[in-house]
Tab-separated table of C-alpha atoms in Angstrom:
chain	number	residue	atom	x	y	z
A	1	UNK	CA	0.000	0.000	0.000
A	2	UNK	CA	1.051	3.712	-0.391
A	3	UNK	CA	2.658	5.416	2.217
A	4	UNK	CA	0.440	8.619	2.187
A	5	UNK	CA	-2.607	6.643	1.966
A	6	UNK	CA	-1.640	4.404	5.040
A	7	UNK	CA	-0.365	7.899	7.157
A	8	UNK	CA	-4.052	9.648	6.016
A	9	UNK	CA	-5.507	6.475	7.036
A	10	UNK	CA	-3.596	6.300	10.488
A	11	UNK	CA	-4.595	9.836	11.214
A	12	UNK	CA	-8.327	9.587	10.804
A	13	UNK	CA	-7.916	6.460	13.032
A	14	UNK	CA	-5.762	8.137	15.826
A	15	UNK	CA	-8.896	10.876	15.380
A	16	UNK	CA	-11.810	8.453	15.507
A	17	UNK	CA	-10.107	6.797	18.367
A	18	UNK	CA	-9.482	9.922	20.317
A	19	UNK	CA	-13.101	11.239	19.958
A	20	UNK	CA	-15.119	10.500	22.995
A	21	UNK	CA	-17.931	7.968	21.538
A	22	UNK	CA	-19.945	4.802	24.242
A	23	UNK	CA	-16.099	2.684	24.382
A	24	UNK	CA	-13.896	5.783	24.850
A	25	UNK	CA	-16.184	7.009	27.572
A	26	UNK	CA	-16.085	3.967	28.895
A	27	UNK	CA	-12.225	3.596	29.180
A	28	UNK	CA	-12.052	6.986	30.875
A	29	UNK	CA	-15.144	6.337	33.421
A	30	UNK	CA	-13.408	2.364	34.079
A	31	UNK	CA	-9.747	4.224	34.015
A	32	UNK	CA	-10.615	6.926	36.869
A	33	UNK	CA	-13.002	4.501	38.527
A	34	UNK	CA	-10.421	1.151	38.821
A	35	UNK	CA	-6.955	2.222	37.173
A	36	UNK	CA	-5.808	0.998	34.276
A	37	UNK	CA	-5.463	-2.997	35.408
A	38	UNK	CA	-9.190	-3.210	35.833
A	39	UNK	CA	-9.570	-1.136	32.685
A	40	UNK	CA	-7.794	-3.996	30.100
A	41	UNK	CA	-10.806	-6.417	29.592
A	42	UNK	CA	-12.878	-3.808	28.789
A	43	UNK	CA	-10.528	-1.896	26.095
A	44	UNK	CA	-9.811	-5.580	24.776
A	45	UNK	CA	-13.264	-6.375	24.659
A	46	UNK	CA	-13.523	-2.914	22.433
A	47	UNK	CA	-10.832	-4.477	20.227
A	48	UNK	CA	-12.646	-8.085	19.901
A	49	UNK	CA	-15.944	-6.021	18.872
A	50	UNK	CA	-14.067	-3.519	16.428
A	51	UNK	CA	-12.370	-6.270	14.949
A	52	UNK	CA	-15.854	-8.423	14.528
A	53	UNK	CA	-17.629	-5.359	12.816
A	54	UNK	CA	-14.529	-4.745	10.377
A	55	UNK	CA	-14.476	-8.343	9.529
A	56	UNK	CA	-18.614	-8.051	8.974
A	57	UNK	CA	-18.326	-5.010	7.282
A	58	UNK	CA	-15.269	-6.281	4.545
A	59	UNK	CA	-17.486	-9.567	4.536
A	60	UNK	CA	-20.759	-7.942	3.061
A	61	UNK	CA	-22.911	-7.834	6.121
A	62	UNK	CA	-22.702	-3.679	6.251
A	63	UNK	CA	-24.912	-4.131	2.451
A	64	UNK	CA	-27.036	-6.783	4.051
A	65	UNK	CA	-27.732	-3.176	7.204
A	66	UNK	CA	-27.967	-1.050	4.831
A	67	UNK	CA	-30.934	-2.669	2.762
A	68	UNK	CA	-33.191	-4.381	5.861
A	69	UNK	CA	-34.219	-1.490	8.106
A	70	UNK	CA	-35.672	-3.525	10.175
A	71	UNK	CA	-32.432	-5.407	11.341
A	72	UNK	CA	-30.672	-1.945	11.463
A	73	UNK	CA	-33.643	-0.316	13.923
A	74	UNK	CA	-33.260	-3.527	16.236
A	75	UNK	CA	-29.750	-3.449	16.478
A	76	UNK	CA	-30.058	0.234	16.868
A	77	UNK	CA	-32.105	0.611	19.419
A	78	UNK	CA	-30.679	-2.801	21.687
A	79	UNK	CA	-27.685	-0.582	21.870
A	80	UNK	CA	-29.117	2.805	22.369
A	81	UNK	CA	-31.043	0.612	25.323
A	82	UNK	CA	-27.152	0.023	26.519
A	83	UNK	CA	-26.204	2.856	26.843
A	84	UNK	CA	-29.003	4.362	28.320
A	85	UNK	CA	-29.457	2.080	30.836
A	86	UNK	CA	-25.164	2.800	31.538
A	87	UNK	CA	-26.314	6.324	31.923
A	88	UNK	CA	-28.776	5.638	34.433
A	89	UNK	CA	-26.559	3.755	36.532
A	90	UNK	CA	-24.022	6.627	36.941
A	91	UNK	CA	-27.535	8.928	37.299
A	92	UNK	CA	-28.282	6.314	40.694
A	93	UNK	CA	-24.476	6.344	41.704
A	94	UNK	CA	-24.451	10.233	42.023
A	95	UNK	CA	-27.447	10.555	43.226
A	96	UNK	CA	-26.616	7.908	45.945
A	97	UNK	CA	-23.277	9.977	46.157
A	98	UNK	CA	-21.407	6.890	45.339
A	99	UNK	CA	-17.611	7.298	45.336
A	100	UNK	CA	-15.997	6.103	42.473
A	101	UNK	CA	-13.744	3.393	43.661
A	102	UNK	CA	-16.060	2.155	46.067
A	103	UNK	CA	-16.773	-1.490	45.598
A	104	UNK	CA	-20.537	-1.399	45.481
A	105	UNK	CA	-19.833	0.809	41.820
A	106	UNK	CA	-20.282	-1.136	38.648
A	107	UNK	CA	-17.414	-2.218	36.785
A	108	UNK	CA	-17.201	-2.823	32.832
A	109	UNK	CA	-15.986	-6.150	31.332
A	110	UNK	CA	-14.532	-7.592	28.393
A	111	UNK	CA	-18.644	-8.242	27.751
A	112	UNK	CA	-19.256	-4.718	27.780
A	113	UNK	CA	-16.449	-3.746	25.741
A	114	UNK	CA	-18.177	-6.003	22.774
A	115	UNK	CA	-21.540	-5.123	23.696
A	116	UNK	CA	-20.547	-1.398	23.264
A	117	UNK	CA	-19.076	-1.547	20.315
A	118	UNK	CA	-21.012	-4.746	18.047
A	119	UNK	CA	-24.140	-3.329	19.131
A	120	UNK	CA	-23.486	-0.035	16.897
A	121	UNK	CA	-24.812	-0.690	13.552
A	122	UNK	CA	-22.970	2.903	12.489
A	123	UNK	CA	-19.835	1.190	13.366
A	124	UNK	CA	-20.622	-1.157	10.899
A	125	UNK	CA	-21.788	0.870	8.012
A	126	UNK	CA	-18.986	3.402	8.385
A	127	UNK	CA	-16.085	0.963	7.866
A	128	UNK	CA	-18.711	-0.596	4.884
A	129	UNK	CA	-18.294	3.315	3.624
A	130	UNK	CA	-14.739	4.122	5.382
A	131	UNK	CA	-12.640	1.362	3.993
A	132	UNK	CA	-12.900	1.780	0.230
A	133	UNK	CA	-11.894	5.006	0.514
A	134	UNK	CA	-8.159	3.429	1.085
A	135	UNK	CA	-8.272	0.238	-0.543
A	136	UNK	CA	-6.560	0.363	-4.066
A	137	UNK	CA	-7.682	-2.269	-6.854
A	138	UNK	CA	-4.460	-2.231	-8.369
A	139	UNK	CA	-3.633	-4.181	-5.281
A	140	UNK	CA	-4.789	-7.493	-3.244
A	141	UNK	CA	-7.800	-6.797	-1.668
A	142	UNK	CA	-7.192	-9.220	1.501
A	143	UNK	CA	-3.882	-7.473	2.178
A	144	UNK	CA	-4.771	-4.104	2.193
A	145	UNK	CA	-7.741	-5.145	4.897
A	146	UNK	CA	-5.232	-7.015	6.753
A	147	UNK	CA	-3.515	-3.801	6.673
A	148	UNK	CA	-6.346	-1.152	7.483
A	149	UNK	CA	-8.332	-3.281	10.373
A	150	UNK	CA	-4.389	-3.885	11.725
A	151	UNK	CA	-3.574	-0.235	12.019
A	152	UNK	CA	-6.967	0.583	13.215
A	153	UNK	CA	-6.855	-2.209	16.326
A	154	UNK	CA	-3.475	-0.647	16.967
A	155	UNK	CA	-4.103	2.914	17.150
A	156	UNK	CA	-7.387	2.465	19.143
A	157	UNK	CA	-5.655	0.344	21.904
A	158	UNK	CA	-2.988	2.852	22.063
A	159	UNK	CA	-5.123	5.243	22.529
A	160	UNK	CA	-7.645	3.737	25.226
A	161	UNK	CA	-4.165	2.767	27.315
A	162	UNK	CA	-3.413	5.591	26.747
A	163	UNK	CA	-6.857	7.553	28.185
A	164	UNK	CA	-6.201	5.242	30.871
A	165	UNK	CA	-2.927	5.525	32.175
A	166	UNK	CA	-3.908	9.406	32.687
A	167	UNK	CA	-6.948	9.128	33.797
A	168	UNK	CA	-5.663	6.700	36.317
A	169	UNK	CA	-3.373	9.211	37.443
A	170	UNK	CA	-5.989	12.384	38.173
A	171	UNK	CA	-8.095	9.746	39.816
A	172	UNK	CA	-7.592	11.080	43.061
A	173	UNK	CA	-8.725	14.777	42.010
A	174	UNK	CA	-11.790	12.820	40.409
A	175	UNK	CA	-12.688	10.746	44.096
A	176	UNK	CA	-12.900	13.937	45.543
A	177	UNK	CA	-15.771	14.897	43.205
A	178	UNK	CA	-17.356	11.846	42.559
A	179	UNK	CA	-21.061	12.925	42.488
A	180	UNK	CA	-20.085	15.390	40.276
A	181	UNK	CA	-18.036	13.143	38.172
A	182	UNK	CA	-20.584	10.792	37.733
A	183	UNK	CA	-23.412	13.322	37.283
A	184	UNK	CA	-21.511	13.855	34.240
A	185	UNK	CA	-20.929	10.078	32.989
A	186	UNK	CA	-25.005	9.788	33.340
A	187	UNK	CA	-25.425	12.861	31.409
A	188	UNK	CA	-22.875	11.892	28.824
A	189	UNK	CA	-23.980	8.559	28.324
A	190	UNK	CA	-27.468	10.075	28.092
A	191	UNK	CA	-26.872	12.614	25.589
A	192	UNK	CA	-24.819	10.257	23.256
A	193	UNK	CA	-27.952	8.366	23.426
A	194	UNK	CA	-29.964	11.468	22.255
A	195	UNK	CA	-27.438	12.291	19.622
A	196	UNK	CA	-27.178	8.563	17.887
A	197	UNK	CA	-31.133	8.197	17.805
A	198	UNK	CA	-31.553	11.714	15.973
A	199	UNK	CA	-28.538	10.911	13.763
């Protein structure tokens, strides 16, 4: 593959990854909540579920989305329920005045980490639109995939670490404001929520 396509390519990644969407906020809430130890199942379980929808998306199933509705608005809405209902724990847990790294606070698993990120039918349709964009047919098809979803699992898990290793550091400026901190995980949650069902 060309270099300047695989740098572009590497940059919108590093971007996509860096913008706060349901697995980054995640990382950060699981980061400041239980360090970045606790944190690896879930960012792993964000790489298993990026690397099922990029496999789905090369394999056809993104087409197969794009033309039942149906499908799409089930899949949609299980993981708008998600998210929402992620939201409304934090919403309980400030309004309890839960501190964050108390034991009785929710942690998130590998299982969320897939959950998360399969059950975002966008996900899937933008690397069915995304990936063309850098594949060239001069070349083999299968090795410039290899290529993209390999650079994209990369960058991502950089990045959550990343997230993680800092936000494990400010933790202690975060236990000291824990309602508000999770005040602001409900909202978030909540308004990504808003923002993917008007989209």
């Amino acid at each position: 593959m060309d270099t300047n396509v695989l740098l572009s390519y590497a940059l919108v990644c590093v971007i996509s990854a860096a913008t706060p969407g349901p697995g980054t906020l995640a990382v950060l809430t699981q980061s400041i909540r239980f360090g970045l130890r606790q944190t690896l199942p879930l960012i792993i379980g964000i790489q298993l579920g990026l690397f099922l929808i990029a496999i789905a998306a090369v394999s056809g199933l993104a087409v197969v989305l794009k033309k039942s509705i149906v499908l799409y608005n089930v899949i949609q809405f299980a993981g708008l329920i998600y998210l929402l209902y992620l939201g409304v724990i934090s919403l309980v847990a400030a309004y309890k005045n839960t501190k964050v790294s108390e034991p009785t606070m929710s942690s998130f698993s590998l299982r969320h980490g897939l959950i998360i990120t399969c059950f975002s039918p966008k996900t899937l349709l933008f690397f069915a639109s995304f990936f063309p964009l850098f594949i060239n047919k001069e070349f083999a098809y299968l090795e410039q995939v290899s290529w993209l979803i390999s650079i994209l699992l990369i960058i991502t898990l950089s990045v959550h670490i990343l997230y993680s290793i800092v936000m494990e550091k400010i933790s202690w400026m975060v236990y000291e404001y824990s309602q508000i901190f999770n005040l602001i995980v409900g909202i978030s949650f909540i308004i990504l929520v808003i923002l993917l069902f008007i989209s």
